[in-house]
Amino acid sequence: MAILSNDITTGHIRIGSSSLIDFAVWVLLVDGLHVPPFDKHGEGNRILQSQGLNAKLWHDWLRLILIHHDNRLEWHVPNIHEATEENVKSFQNVLELNNQIHNVICNEEWLSEQQRYYLEQLTQQENSYQEALFDYSGLDISLVKESTPPQLWTGNKAIPEILTRLWNEYHPLKYSNQFLSDILLKPSLGQVELNPPTNNYREIYLVDYPYEVEIFVQPIFCIVSVPNLPINQSQLESRIFQIIQTSEVSTDNC
């Protein structure tokens, strides 16, 4: 059952998965480090812990991996008015190519309405981009976006060497997480995206972990684990709804 909001909201939600984020969780399973809420698994080989890996360092690393995914960083609009005119013209061209131009009255009122629509949309887009820059002030965003998970490690140099070996080992395994892709194709999750129960922007990532846990990572990221077992779709949607609500409280308390 899809989770729908009874109220009109102005938020936006993206639900997806990522082998990079999955890798960070898989590392915990291999090493055995417990980082709440990912603390339900058993002991591992403790190789990374022997080199100084702890919960705080792992969480800092995960945050950089998440920032790597922040879609707001792709939303920069250098010239909003120019982009508005380009979008309106592009829309007119689409109508003409589909022979629909005669069914639409493209007068000054129509043109003004389209300009207002795109101007508002692109302004919001640029504002979100600027918010992201503010959220990550001091970070080399270009470096973060271009780096692999092992390269994003900042600390003991022995750890990224181990992470690189693990990354090479994990890379062929990530395709075993096809079950996450199958879940994401469920129409009900699309309904959650279309009817976001929030007035904010949130990116939700499903990850492969043997137990059902959720975590919100500032400023916009919700992680929801999905065991590789037959799924209760309604329960999953309820968990997504709950972590979104948790994120609202966490943001309000900042």
Tab-separated table of C-alpha atoms in Angstrom:
chain	number	residue	atom	x	y	z
A	1	MET	CA	0.000	0.000	0.000
A	2	ALA	CA	1.457	3.350	-0.996
A	3	ILE	CA	1.870	6.015	1.637
A	4	LEU	CA	-0.008	9.070	0.537
A	5	SER	CA	-0.273	12.402	2.287
A	6	ASN	CA	-3.708	13.881	2.867
A	7	ASP	CA	-2.225	17.367	2.671
A	8	ILE	CA	-0.680	19.130	-0.297
A	9	THR	CA	3.075	19.276	0.252
A	10	THR	CA	5.862	21.110	-1.529
A	11	GLY	CA	8.587	18.555	-0.890
A	12	HIS	CA	10.440	16.306	-3.276
A	13	ILE	CA	11.638	12.731	-2.745
A	14	ARG	CA	14.000	10.534	-4.723
A	15	ILE	CA	14.107	6.827	-3.858
A	16	GLY	CA	16.945	4.702	-5.190
A	17	SER	CA	19.893	2.468	-4.407
A	18	SER	CA	23.644	2.763	-4.802
A	19	SER	CA	26.433	0.204	-4.880
A	20	LEU	CA	28.707	2.813	-3.263
A	21	ILE	CA	26.462	3.185	-0.221
A	22	ASP	CA	25.879	-0.564	-0.170
A	23	PHE	CA	29.643	-1.038	-0.114
A	24	ALA	CA	30.001	1.052	3.042
A	25	VAL	CA	27.438	-1.165	4.795
A	26	TRP	CA	29.011	-4.355	3.401
A	27	VAL	CA	32.357	-3.273	4.893
A	28	LEU	CA	30.732	-3.368	8.332
A	29	LEU	CA	29.620	-6.953	7.734
A	30	VAL	CA	33.095	-7.984	6.628
A	31	ASP	CA	34.934	-6.265	9.456
A	32	GLY	CA	32.326	-6.768	12.164
A	33	LEU	CA	32.311	-3.160	13.353
A	34	HIS	CA	29.021	-2.126	14.918
A	35	VAL	CA	27.775	1.353	14.085
A	36	PRO	CA	24.221	2.040	15.290
A	37	PRO	CA	21.772	1.273	13.822
A	38	PHE	CA	23.967	-1.127	11.808
A	39	ASP	CA	24.842	-3.096	14.911
A	40	LYS	CA	22.801	-6.276	14.534
A	41	HIS	CA	25.364	-8.317	12.572
A	42	GLY	CA	27.974	-10.707	13.960
A	43	GLU	CA	31.735	-10.470	14.330
A	44	GLY	CA	33.925	-10.112	11.269
A	45	ASN	CA	37.656	-10.232	10.603
A	46	ARG	CA	38.311	-6.916	12.444
A	47	ILE	CA	41.102	-6.032	10.000
A	48	LEU	CA	39.917	-2.449	9.584
A	49	GLN	CA	39.298	-2.066	13.300
A	50	SER	CA	42.889	-3.128	13.940
A	51	GLN	CA	43.930	-0.146	11.802
A	52	GLY	CA	41.815	2.282	13.811
A	53	LEU	CA	38.405	2.123	12.182
A	54	ASN	CA	35.691	3.123	14.628
A	55	ALA	CA	32.058	4.182	14.493
A	56	LYS	CA	32.762	7.911	14.133
A	57	LEU	CA	35.305	7.459	11.329
A	58	TRP	CA	32.968	5.115	9.470
A	59	HIS	CA	30.088	7.554	9.815
A	60	ASP	CA	32.255	10.433	8.546
A	61	TRP	CA	33.221	8.272	5.563
A	62	LEU	CA	29.593	7.337	4.878
A	63	ARG	CA	28.646	11.016	4.920
A	64	LEU	CA	31.187	11.768	2.181
A	65	ILE	CA	29.829	8.876	0.117
A	66	LEU	CA	26.338	10.300	0.533
A	67	ILE	CA	27.472	13.801	-0.435
A	68	HIS	CA	28.903	12.220	-3.593
A	69	HIS	CA	25.276	11.344	-4.460
A	70	ASP	CA	23.597	14.660	-3.580
A	71	ASN	CA	21.604	15.501	-6.713
A	72	ARG	CA	21.270	19.136	-5.671
A	73	LEU	CA	24.909	19.631	-6.649
A	74	GLU	CA	23.885	19.018	-10.282
A	75	TRP	CA	21.167	21.685	-10.247
A	76	HIS	CA	23.196	24.850	-10.801
A	77	VAL	CA	21.498	27.311	-13.169
A	78	PRO	CA	24.071	29.997	-14.100
A	79	ASN	CA	21.509	32.251	-15.825
A	80	ILE	CA	17.939	31.637	-14.709
A	81	HIS	CA	16.260	34.050	-17.148
A	82	GLU	CA	18.205	32.699	-20.112
A	83	ALA	CA	17.387	29.126	-19.113
A	84	THR	CA	13.712	30.086	-18.743
A	85	GLU	CA	13.565	31.372	-22.309
A	86	GLU	CA	15.349	28.266	-23.589
A	87	ASN	CA	12.879	25.969	-21.811
A	88	VAL	CA	9.853	27.832	-23.149
A	89	LYS	CA	11.266	27.676	-26.689
A	90	SER	CA	12.053	23.986	-26.283
A	91	PHE	CA	8.474	23.307	-25.146
A	92	GLN	CA	7.129	25.137	-28.186
A	93	ASN	CA	9.365	23.046	-30.441
A	94	VAL	CA	8.072	19.829	-28.851
A	95	LEU	CA	4.495	20.898	-29.516
A	96	GLU	CA	5.329	21.647	-33.136
A	97	LEU	CA	7.129	18.322	-33.654
A	98	ASN	CA	4.124	16.461	-32.284
A	99	ASN	CA	1.676	18.489	-34.345
A	100	GLN	CA	0.012	19.794	-31.191
A	101	ILE	CA	0.784	23.442	-31.703
A	102	HIS	CA	-2.617	24.045	-33.318
A	103	ASN	CA	-4.380	22.645	-30.262
A	104	VAL	CA	-2.644	25.133	-27.968
A	105	ILE	CA	-3.258	28.856	-28.047
A	106	CYS	CA	0.318	30.161	-27.892
A	107	ASN	CA	-0.607	33.783	-27.276
A	108	GLU	CA	1.025	36.285	-24.933
A	109	GLU	CA	-0.935	34.943	-21.961
A	110	TRP	CA	0.241	31.384	-22.670
A	111	LEU	CA	3.812	32.598	-23.101
A	112	SER	CA	3.704	34.578	-19.866
A	113	GLU	CA	2.299	31.563	-17.993
A	114	GLN	CA	5.050	29.285	-19.299
A	115	GLN	CA	7.705	31.839	-18.401
A	116	ARG	CA	6.367	32.131	-14.852
A	117	TYR	CA	6.304	28.341	-14.506
A	118	TYR	CA	9.882	27.799	-15.662
A	119	LEU	CA	11.186	30.846	-13.802
A	120	GLU	CA	9.775	29.528	-10.525
A	121	GLN	CA	11.008	25.988	-11.203
A	122	LEU	CA	14.533	27.070	-12.129
A	123	THR	CA	14.743	29.528	-9.230
A	124	GLN	CA	13.859	26.741	-6.799
A	125	GLN	CA	16.431	24.527	-8.492
A	126	GLU	CA	19.188	27.115	-8.126
A	127	ASN	CA	18.183	27.791	-4.513
A	128	SER	CA	18.536	24.083	-3.754
A	129	TYR	CA	21.974	24.087	-5.359
A	130	GLN	CA	23.036	27.042	-3.222
A	131	GLU	CA	21.676	25.290	-0.116
A	132	ALA	CA	23.831	22.266	-0.937
A	133	LEU	CA	26.924	24.454	-1.303
A	134	PHE	CA	26.146	25.983	2.089
A	135	ASP	CA	25.596	22.539	3.639
A	136	TYR	CA	29.049	21.423	2.473
A	137	SER	CA	30.941	24.654	2.964
A	138	GLY	CA	34.677	24.000	3.064
A	139	LEU	CA	34.498	20.701	1.191
A	140	ASP	CA	36.126	20.170	-2.193
A	141	ILE	CA	32.900	19.127	-3.892
A	142	SER	CA	34.546	18.347	-7.231
A	143	LEU	CA	36.944	15.938	-5.514
A	144	VAL	CA	34.118	14.268	-3.615
A	145	LYS	CA	32.070	13.813	-6.790
A	146	GLU	CA	35.002	12.304	-8.693
A	147	SER	CA	36.194	9.901	-5.976
A	148	THR	CA	35.475	6.226	-5.349
A	149	PRO	CA	34.592	5.109	-1.805
A	150	PRO	CA	38.191	4.100	-0.927
A	151	GLN	CA	39.423	7.467	-2.189
A	152	LEU	CA	36.944	9.266	0.050
A	153	TRP	CA	38.564	7.903	3.192
A	154	THR	CA	40.337	10.594	5.196
A	155	GLY	CA	42.646	9.259	7.886
A	156	ASN	CA	45.018	6.355	8.437
A	157	LYS	CA	46.566	5.581	5.036
A	158	ALA	CA	46.490	1.841	5.718
A	159	ILE	CA	42.678	1.883	5.689
A	160	PRO	CA	42.127	3.118	2.098
A	161	GLU	CA	44.557	0.426	0.912
A	162	ILE	CA	42.405	-2.223	2.576
A	163	LEU	CA	39.229	-0.538	1.312
A	164	THR	CA	40.600	-0.609	-2.237
A	165	ARG	CA	41.120	-4.376	-2.003
A	166	LEU	CA	37.624	-4.776	-0.572
A	167	TRP	CA	36.171	-2.517	-3.285
A	168	ASN	CA	37.713	-4.701	-5.974
A	169	GLU	CA	36.292	-7.758	-4.220
A	170	TYR	CA	32.864	-6.195	-3.790
A	171	HIS	CA	32.539	-4.806	-7.317
A	172	PRO	CA	31.374	-8.076	-8.935
A	173	LEU	CA	29.154	-8.824	-5.933
A	174	LYS	CA	27.081	-5.676	-6.297
A	175	TYR	CA	25.141	-7.250	-9.141
A	176	SER	CA	23.749	-9.760	-6.657
A	177	ASN	CA	21.700	-6.864	-5.266
A	178	GLN	CA	19.308	-7.015	-8.185
A	179	PHE	CA	16.544	-7.563	-5.643
A	180	LEU	CA	16.874	-3.888	-4.649
A	181	SER	CA	16.370	-2.804	-8.244
A	182	ASP	CA	13.295	-5.024	-8.450
A	183	ILE	CA	11.844	-3.384	-5.332
A	184	LEU	CA	12.425	0.076	-6.774
A	185	LEU	CA	10.304	-0.835	-9.787
A	186	LYS	CA	7.215	-1.277	-7.592
A	187	PRO	CA	4.585	1.300	-8.601
A	188	SER	CA	3.738	2.038	-4.973
A	189	LEU	CA	7.190	3.515	-4.353
A	190	GLY	CA	6.597	5.774	-7.312
A	191	GLN	CA	3.432	6.956	-5.600
A	192	VAL	CA	5.455	7.889	-2.509
A	193	GLU	CA	7.692	10.011	-4.733
A	194	LEU	CA	4.685	11.625	-6.399
A	195	ASN	CA	2.996	12.315	-3.055
A	196	PRO	CA	5.894	13.185	-0.729
A	197	PRO	CA	4.891	13.363	2.959
A	198	THR	CA	7.291	16.267	3.493
A	199	ASN	CA	7.838	19.871	2.530
A	200	ASN	CA	11.578	19.263	2.174
A	201	TYR	CA	13.902	17.509	-0.246
A	202	ARG	CA	14.961	13.989	0.739
A	203	GLU	CA	17.046	11.329	-0.959
A	204	ILE	CA	16.182	7.814	0.223
A	205	TYR	CA	18.538	4.917	-0.428
A	206	LEU	CA	17.678	1.251	0.016
A	207	VAL	CA	20.662	-0.845	1.140
A	208	ASP	CA	21.320	-4.555	1.516
A	209	TYR	CA	21.620	-5.412	5.227
A	210	PRO	CA	20.382	-8.577	7.006
A	211	TYR	CA	18.184	-6.612	9.431
A	212	GLU	CA	15.599	-3.863	9.021
A	213	VAL	CA	17.058	-0.570	10.237
A	214	GLU	CA	16.784	3.064	9.212
A	215	ILE	CA	18.983	6.121	9.675
A	216	PHE	CA	18.803	9.776	8.717
A	217	VAL	CA	22.090	11.485	7.835
A	218	GLN	CA	22.061	15.266	7.686
A	219	PRO	CA	21.152	17.166	5.683
A	220	ILE	CA	18.880	15.172	3.332
A	221	PHE	CA	19.739	11.452	3.329
A	222	CYS	CA	17.542	8.596	4.560
A	223	ILE	CA	18.950	5.058	4.495
A	224	VAL	CA	16.539	2.136	4.735
A	225	SER	CA	17.944	-1.378	4.899
A	226	VAL	CA	16.195	-4.235	3.095
A	227	PRO	CA	17.161	-7.847	3.890
A	228	ASN	CA	17.413	-10.108	0.851
A	229	LEU	CA	14.201	-11.921	1.748
A	230	PRO	CA	10.595	-11.911	0.519
A	231	ILE	CA	9.497	-8.340	1.099
A	232	ASN	CA	6.455	-6.912	2.811
A	233	GLN	CA	5.901	-3.921	0.542
A	234	SER	CA	3.436	-2.206	2.848
A	235	GLN	CA	5.830	-2.506	5.774
A	236	LEU	CA	8.694	-1.108	3.704
A	237	GLU	CA	6.616	1.907	2.712
A	238	SER	CA	5.667	2.446	6.350
A	239	ARG	CA	9.354	2.409	7.323
A	240	ILE	CA	10.146	4.935	4.583
A	241	PHE	CA	7.375	7.165	5.860
A	242	GLN	CA	8.680	6.876	9.436
A	243	ILE	CA	12.287	7.771	8.588
A	244	ILE	CA	11.069	10.781	6.608
A	245	GLN	CA	9.148	11.926	9.661
A	246	THR	CA	12.235	11.328	11.825
A	247	SER	CA	14.265	13.459	9.449
A	248	GLU	CA	11.760	16.284	9.823
A	249	VAL	CA	12.186	16.263	13.608
A	250	SER	CA	15.982	16.026	13.332
A	251	THR	CA	16.095	18.989	10.952
A	252	ASP	CA	13.793	21.073	13.136
A	253	ASN	CA	16.042	20.444	16.160
A	254	CYS	CA	19.198	21.657	14.390
